[in-house]
mmCIF file of C-alpha atoms and ligand atoms in Angstrom:
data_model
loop_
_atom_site.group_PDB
_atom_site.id
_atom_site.type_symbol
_atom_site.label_atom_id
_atom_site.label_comp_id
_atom_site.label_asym_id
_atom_site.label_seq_id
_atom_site.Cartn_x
_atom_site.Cartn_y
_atom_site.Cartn_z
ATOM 1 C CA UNK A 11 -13.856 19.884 -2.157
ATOM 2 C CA UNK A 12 -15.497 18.844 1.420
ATOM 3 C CA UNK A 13 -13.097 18.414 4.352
ATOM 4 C CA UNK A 14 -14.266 16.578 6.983
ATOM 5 C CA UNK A 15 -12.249 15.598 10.588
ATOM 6 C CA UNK A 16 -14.605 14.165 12.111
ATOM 7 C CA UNK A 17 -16.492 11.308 11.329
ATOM 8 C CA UNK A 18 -20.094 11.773 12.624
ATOM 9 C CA UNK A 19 -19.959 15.091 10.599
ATOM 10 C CA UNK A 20 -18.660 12.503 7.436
ATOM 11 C CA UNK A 21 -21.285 10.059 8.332
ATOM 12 C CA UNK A 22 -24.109 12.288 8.481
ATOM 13 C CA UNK A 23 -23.226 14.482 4.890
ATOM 14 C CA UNK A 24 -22.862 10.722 3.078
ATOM 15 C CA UNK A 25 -25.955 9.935 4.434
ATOM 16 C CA UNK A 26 -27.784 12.628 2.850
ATOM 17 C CA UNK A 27 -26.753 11.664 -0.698
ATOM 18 C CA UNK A 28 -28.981 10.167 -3.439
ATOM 19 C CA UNK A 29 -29.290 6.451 -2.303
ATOM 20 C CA UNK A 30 -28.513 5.697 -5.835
ATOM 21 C CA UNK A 31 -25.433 7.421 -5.964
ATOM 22 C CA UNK A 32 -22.171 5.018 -5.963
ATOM 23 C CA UNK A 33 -19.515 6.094 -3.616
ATOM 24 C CA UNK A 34 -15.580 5.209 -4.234
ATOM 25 C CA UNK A 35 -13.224 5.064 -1.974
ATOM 26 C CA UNK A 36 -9.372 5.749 -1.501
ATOM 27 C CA UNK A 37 -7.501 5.576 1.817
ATOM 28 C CA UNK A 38 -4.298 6.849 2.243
ATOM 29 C CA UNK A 39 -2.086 8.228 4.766
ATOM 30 C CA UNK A 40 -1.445 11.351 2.812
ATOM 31 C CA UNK A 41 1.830 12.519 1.639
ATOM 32 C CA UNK A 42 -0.275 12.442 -1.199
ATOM 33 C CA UNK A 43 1.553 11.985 -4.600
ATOM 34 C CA UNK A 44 0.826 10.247 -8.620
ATOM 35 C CA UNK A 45 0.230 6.800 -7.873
ATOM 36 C CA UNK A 46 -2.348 7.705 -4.846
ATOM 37 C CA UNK A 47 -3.745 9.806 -7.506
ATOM 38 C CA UNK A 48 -4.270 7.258 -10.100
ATOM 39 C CA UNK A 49 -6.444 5.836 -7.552
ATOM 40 C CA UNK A 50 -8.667 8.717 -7.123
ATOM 41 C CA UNK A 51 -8.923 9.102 -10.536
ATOM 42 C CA UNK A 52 -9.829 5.659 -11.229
ATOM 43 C CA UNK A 53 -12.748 6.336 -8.442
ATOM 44 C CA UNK A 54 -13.819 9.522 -9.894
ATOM 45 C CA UNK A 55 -14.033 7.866 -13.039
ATOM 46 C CA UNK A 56 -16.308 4.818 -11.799
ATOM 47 C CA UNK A 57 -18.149 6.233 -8.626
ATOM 48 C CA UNK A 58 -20.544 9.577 -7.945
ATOM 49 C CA UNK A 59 -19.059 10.562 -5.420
ATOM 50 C CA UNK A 60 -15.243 9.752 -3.904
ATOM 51 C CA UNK A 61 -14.049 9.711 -0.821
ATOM 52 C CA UNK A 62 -10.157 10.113 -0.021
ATOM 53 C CA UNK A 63 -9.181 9.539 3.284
ATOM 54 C CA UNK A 64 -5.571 11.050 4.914
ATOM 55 C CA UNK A 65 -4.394 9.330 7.733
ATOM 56 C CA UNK A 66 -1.685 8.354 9.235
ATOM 57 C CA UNK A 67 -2.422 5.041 11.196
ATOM 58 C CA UNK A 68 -0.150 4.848 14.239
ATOM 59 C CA UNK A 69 -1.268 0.782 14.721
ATOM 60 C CA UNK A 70 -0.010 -0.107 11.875
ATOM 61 C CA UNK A 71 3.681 1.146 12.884
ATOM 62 C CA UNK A 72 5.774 -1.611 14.634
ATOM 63 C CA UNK A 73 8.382 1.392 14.664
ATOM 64 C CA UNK A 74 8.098 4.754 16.315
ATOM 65 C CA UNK A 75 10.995 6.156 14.925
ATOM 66 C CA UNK A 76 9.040 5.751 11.241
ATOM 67 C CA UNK A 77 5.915 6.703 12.519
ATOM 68 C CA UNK A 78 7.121 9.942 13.889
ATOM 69 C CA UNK A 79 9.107 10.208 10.289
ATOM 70 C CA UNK A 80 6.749 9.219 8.498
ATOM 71 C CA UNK A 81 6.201 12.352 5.904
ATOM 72 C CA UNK A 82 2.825 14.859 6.647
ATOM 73 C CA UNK A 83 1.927 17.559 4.032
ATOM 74 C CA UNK A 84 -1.658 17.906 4.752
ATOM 75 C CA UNK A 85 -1.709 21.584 2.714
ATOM 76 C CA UNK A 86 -0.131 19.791 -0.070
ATOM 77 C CA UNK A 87 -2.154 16.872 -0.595
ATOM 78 C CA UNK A 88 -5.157 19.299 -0.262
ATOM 79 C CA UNK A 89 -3.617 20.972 -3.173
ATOM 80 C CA UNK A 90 -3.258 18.030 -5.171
ATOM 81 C CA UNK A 91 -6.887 16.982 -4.967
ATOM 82 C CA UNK A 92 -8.081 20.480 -5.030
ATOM 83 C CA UNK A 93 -6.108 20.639 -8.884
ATOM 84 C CA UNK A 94 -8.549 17.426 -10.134
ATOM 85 C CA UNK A 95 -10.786 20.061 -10.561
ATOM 86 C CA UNK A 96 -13.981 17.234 -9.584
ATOM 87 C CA UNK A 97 -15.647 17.220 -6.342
ATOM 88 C CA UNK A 98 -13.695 14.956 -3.780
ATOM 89 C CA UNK A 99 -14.709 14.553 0.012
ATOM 90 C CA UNK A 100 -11.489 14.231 2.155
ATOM 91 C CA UNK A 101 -11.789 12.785 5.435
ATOM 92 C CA UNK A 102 -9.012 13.868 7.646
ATOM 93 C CA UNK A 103 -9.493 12.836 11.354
ATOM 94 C CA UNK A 104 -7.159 13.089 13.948
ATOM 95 C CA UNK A 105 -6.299 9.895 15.904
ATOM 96 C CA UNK A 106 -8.453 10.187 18.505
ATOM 97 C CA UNK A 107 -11.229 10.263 16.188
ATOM 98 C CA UNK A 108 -10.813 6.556 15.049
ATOM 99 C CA UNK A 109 -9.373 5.434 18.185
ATOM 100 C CA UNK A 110 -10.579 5.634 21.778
ATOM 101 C CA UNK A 111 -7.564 6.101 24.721
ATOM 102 C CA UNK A 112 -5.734 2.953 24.092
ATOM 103 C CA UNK A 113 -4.986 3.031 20.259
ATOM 104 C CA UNK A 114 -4.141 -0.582 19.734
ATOM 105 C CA UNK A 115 -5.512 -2.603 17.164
ATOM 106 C CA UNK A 116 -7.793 -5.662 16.960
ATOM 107 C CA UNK A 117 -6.199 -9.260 16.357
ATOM 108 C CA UNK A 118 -6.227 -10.676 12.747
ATOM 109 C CA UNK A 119 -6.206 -14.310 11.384
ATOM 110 C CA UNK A 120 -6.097 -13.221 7.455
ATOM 111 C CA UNK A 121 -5.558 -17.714 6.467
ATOM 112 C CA UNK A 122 -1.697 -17.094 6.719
ATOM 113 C CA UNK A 123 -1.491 -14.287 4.754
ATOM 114 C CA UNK A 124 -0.169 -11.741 6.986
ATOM 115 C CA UNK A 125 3.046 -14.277 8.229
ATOM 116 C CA UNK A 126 4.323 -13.795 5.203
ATOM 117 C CA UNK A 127 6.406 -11.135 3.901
ATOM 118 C CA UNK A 128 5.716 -7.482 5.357
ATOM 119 C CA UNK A 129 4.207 -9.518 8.200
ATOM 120 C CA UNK A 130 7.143 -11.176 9.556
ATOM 121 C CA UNK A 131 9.217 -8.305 8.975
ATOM 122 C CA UNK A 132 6.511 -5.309 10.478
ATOM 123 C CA UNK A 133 5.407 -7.451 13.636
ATOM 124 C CA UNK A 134 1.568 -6.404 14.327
ATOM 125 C CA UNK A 135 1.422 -4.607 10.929
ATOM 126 C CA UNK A 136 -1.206 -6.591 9.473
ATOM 127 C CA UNK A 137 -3.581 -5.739 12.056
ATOM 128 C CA UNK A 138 -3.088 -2.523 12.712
ATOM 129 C CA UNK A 139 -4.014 -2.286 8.930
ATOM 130 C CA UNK A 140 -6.704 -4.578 9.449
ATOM 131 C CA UNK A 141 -8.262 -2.828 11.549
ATOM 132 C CA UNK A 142 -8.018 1.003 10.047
ATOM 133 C CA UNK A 143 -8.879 -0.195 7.346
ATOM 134 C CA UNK A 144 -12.420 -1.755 8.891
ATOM 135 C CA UNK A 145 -13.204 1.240 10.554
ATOM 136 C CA UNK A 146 -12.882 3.640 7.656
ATOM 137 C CA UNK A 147 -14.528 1.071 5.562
ATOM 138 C CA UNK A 148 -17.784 1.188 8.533
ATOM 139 C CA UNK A 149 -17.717 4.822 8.428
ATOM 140 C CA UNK A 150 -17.643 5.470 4.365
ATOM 141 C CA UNK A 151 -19.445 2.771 4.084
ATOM 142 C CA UNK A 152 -18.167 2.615 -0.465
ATOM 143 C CA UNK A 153 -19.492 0.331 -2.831
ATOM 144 C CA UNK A 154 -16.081 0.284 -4.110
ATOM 145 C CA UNK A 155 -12.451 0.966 -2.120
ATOM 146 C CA UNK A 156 -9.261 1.186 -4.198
ATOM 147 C CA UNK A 157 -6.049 -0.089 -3.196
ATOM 148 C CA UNK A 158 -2.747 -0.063 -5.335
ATOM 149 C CA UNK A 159 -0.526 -3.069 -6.228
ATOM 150 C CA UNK A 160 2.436 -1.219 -4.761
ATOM 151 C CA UNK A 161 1.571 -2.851 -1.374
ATOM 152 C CA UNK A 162 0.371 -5.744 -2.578
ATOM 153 C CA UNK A 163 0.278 -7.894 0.213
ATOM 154 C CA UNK A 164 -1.862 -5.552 1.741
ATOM 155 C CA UNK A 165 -4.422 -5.479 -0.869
ATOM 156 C CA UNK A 166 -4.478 -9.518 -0.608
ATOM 157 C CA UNK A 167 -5.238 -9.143 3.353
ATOM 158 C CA UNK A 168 -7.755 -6.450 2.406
ATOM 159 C CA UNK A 169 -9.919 -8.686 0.258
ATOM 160 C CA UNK A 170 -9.684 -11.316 3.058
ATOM 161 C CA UNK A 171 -10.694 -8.878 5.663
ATOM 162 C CA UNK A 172 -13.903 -8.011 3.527
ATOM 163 C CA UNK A 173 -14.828 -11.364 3.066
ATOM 164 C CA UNK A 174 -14.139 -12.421 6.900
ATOM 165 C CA UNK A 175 -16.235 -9.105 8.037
ATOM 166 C CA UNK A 176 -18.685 -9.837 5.581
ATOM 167 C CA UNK A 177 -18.072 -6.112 4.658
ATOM 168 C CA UNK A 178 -20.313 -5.421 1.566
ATOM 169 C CA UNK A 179 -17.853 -3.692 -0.832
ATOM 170 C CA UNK A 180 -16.066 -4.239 -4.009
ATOM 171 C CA UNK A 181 -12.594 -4.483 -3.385
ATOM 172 C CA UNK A 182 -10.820 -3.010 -6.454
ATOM 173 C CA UNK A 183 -6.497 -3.577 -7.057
ATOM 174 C CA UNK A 184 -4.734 -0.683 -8.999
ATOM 175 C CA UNK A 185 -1.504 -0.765 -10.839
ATOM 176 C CA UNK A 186 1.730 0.586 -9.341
ATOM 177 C CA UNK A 187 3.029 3.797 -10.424
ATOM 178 C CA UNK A 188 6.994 4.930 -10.786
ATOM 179 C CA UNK A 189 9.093 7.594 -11.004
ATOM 180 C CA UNK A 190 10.921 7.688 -14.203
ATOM 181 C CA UNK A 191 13.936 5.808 -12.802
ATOM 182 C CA UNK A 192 11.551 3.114 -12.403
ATOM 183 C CA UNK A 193 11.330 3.748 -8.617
ATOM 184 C CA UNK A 194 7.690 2.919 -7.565
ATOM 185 C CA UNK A 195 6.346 6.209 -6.241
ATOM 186 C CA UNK A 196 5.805 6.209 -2.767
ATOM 187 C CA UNK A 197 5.683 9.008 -0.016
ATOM 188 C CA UNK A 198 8.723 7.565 1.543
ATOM 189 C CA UNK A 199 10.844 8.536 -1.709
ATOM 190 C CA UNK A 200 10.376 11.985 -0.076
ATOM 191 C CA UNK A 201 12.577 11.377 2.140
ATOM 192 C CA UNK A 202 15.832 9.926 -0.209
ATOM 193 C CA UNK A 203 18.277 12.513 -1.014
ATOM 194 C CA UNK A 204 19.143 12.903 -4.368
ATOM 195 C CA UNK A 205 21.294 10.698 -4.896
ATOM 196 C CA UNK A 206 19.795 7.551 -2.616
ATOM 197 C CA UNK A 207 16.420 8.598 -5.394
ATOM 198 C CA UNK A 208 18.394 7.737 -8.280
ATOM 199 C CA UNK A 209 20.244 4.700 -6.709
ATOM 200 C CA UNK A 210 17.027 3.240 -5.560
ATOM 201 C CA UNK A 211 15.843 2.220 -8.656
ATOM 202 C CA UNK A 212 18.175 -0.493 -8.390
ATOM 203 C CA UNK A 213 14.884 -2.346 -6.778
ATOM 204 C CA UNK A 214 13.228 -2.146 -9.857
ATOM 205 C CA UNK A 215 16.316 -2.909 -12.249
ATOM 206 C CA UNK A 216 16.714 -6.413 -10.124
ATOM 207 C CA UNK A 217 12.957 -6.983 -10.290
ATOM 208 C CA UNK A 218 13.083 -6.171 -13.825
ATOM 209 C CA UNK A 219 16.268 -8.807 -13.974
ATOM 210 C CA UNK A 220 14.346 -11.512 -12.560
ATOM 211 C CA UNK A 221 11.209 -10.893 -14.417
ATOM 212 C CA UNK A 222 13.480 -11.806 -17.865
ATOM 213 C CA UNK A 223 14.598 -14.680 -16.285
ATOM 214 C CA UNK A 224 12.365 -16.193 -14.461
ATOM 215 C CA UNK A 225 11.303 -18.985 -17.017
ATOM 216 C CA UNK A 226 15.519 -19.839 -17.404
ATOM 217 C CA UNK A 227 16.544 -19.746 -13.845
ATOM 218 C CA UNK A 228 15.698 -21.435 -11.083
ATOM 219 C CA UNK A 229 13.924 -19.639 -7.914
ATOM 220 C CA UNK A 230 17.467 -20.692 -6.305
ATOM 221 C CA UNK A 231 19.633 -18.686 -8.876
ATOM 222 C CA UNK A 232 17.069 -16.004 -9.040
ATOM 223 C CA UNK A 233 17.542 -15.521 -5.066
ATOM 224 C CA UNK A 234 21.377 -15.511 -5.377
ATOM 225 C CA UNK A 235 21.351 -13.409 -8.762
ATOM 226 C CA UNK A 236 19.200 -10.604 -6.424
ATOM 227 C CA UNK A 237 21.481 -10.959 -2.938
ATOM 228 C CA UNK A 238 24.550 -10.414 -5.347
ATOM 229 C CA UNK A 239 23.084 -7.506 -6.943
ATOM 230 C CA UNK A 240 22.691 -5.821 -3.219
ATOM 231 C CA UNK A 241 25.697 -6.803 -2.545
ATOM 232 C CA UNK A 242 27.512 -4.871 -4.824
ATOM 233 C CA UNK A 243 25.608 -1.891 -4.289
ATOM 234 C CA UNK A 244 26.789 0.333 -1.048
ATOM 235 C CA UNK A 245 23.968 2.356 -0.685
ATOM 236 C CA UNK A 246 21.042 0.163 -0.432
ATOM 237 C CA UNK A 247 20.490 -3.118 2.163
ATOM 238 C CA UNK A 248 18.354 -5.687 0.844
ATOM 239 C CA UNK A 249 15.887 -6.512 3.743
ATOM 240 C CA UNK A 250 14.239 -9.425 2.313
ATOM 241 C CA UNK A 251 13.699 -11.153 -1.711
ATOM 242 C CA UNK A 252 10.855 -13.565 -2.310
ATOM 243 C CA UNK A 253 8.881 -15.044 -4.970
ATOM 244 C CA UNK A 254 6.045 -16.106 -3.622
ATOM 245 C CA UNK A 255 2.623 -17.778 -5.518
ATOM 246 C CA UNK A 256 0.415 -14.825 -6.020
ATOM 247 C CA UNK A 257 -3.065 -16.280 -3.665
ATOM 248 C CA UNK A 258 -1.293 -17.603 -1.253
ATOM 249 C CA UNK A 259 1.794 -15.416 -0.860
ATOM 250 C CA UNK A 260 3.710 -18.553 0.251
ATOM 251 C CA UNK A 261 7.303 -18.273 -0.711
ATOM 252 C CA UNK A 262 8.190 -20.195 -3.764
ATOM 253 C CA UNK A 263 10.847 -23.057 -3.573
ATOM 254 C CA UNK A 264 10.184 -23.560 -7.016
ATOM 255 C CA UNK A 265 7.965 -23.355 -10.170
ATOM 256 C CA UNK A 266 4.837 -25.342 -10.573
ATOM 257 C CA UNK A 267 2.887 -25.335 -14.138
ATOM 258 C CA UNK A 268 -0.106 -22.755 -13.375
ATOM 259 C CA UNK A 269 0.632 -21.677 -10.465
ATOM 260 C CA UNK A 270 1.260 -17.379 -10.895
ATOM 261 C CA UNK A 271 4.008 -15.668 -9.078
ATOM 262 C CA UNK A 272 5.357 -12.013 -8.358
ATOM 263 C CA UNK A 273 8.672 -11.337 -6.928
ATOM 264 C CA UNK A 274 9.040 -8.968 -3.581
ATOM 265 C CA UNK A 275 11.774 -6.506 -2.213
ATOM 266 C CA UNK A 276 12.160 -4.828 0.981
ATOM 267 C CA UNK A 277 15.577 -3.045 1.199
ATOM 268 C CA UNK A 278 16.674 -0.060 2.845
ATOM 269 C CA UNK A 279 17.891 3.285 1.143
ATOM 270 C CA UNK A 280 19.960 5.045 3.767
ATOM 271 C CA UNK A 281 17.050 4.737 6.176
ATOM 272 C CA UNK A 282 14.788 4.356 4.484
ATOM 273 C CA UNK A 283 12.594 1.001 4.151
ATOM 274 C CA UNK A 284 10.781 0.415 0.590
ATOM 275 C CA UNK A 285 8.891 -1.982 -0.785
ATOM 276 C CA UNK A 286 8.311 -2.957 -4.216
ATOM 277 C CA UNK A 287 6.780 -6.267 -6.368
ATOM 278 C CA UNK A 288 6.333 -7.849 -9.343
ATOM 279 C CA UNK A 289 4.193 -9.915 -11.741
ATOM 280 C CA UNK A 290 6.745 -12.834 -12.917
ATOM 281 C CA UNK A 291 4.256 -15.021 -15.412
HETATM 282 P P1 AMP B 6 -0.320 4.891 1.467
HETATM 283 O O1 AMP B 6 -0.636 6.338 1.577
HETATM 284 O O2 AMP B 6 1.130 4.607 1.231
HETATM 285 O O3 AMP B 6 -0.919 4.074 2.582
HETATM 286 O O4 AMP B 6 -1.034 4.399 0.143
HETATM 287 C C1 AMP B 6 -2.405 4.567 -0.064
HETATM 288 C C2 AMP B 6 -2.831 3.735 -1.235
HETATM 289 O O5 AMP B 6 -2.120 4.149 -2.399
HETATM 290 C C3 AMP B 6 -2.499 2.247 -1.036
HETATM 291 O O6 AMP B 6 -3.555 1.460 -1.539
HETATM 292 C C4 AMP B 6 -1.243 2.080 -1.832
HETATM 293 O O7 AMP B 6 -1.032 0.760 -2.308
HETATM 294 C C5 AMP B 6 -1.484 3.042 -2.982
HETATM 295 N N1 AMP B 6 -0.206 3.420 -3.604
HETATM 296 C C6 AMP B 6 0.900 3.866 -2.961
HETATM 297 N N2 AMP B 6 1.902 4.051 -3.832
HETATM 298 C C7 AMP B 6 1.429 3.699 -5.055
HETATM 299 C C8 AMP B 6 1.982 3.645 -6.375
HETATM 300 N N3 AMP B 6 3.253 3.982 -6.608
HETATM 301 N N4 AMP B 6 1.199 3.220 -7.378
HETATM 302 C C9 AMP B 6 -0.095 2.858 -7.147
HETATM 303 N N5 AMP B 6 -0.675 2.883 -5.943
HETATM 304 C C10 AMP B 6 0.069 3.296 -4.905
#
């Protein structure tokens, strides 16, 4: 394994490679932990050479309180690639190699897409992701990133962002992965005791629920069935449900023939904020 931290030192070794040689790419903010590596092995498996990024983006934080929680195990995640046992190159800036003085990000008109959702609930979130995710892009310069369905709004924006930058790269969505409970891994969990771990999988229990009856309930029932569920559970705050149309991410007010949908949760464990979605049809 290659570490770089800064990026003309990146630049220049990717530059060097056989232009034949297909590069992958996986950004992530580190905390590294299964699901990111599902990603990196799905790149290993399809690319020459792979490219994991760890960053933590401050722009893309509307709070500073998480950002300055947010969990960093840089010796860890080194670990964790290091064990693939296949060459990876890690970038690993700090933030004042991607940003200059001001660290603020660029303004983003993704069609819509980022009022939805995580974007009326993370204000500026969107484009703060927006635009790490256009830098790193510039600098790796991948014929294929991968992004996981676990933020799935975000991979949505991502492929609009590529095709509004004209950004030539293959923009490639991964399946989410969970903890046995059914919890969708994220680096957040690390930071649930043990008992807000186990009664967080109540996310994926109600999204589960809904899932089995989503072709015998109405979007109306299924919202009330999912606020109930919350309700009777003390530990965990339901921040917002939605089934929304899957292009779009418009919320659903009810079911039209053809049109595919995937139910969203944001809820709080303690306080902690997760997010978690899925297919419904
Ligand atoms: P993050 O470090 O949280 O920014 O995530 C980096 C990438 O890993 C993003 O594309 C995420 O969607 C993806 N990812 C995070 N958690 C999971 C998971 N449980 N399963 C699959 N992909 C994930």
């Amino acid at each position: 394994m290659v570490i770089y931290t800064q990026k003309e030192t990146l630049v220049q070794a990717l530059s060097s490679t056989s232009k034949n040689d297909k590069i992958g790419f996986v950004p992530t903010m580190g905390a590294l932990h299964q699901g990111h590596i599902s990603l990196v092995k799905k790149a290993l498996s399809e690319n020459d050479l792979v490219v994991v990024s760890i960053f933590v983006n401050p722009t893309q934080f509307n709070n500073k309180a998480d950002l300055q929680k947010y969990p960093r195990t840089p010796n860890d995640d080194i670990s964790l690639l290091k064990n693939l046992e296949e060459e990876i190159i890690v970038y690993l800036p700090e933030v004042s190699d991607l940003y200059d003085t001001s660290v603020s990000a660029k303004k983003y008109n993704f069609g819509g897409l980022e009022n939805e959702m995580e974007g009326k609930h993370r204000n500026g979130h969107f484009d703060g992701v927006g635009t790490i995710v256009s830098k790193l892009l510039r600098i790796v310069k991948p014929n294929t990133a991968y992004f996981g369905e676990k933020d799935f709004q975000q991979l949505q924006i991502v492929k609009k962002l590529v095709s509004i930058e004209k950004l030539p790269v293959k923009i490639v969505g991964c399946p989410i992965l969970r903890e046995q409970n059914g919890l969708a891994m994220s680096s957040r969990n690390k930071r649930l005791s043990a008992k807000l771990f186990e009664e967080a999988a109540l996310i994926y229990k109600t999204l589960k629920e809904v899932r089995e009856k989503f072709s015998s309930k109405s979007i109306a029932e299924l919202n009330a069935l999912v606020a109930e569920r919350f309700l009777q559970n003390p530990h965990l705050n339901l921040e917002y449900f939605e089934i929304a149309e899957e292009k779009t991410l418009k919320t659903a007010k009810r079911k039209n023939k053809g049109s595919k949908y995937r139910a969203f949760i944001a809820a709080f464990a303690g306080e902690v904020r997760l997010i978690d979605n899925m297919p419904l049809n």
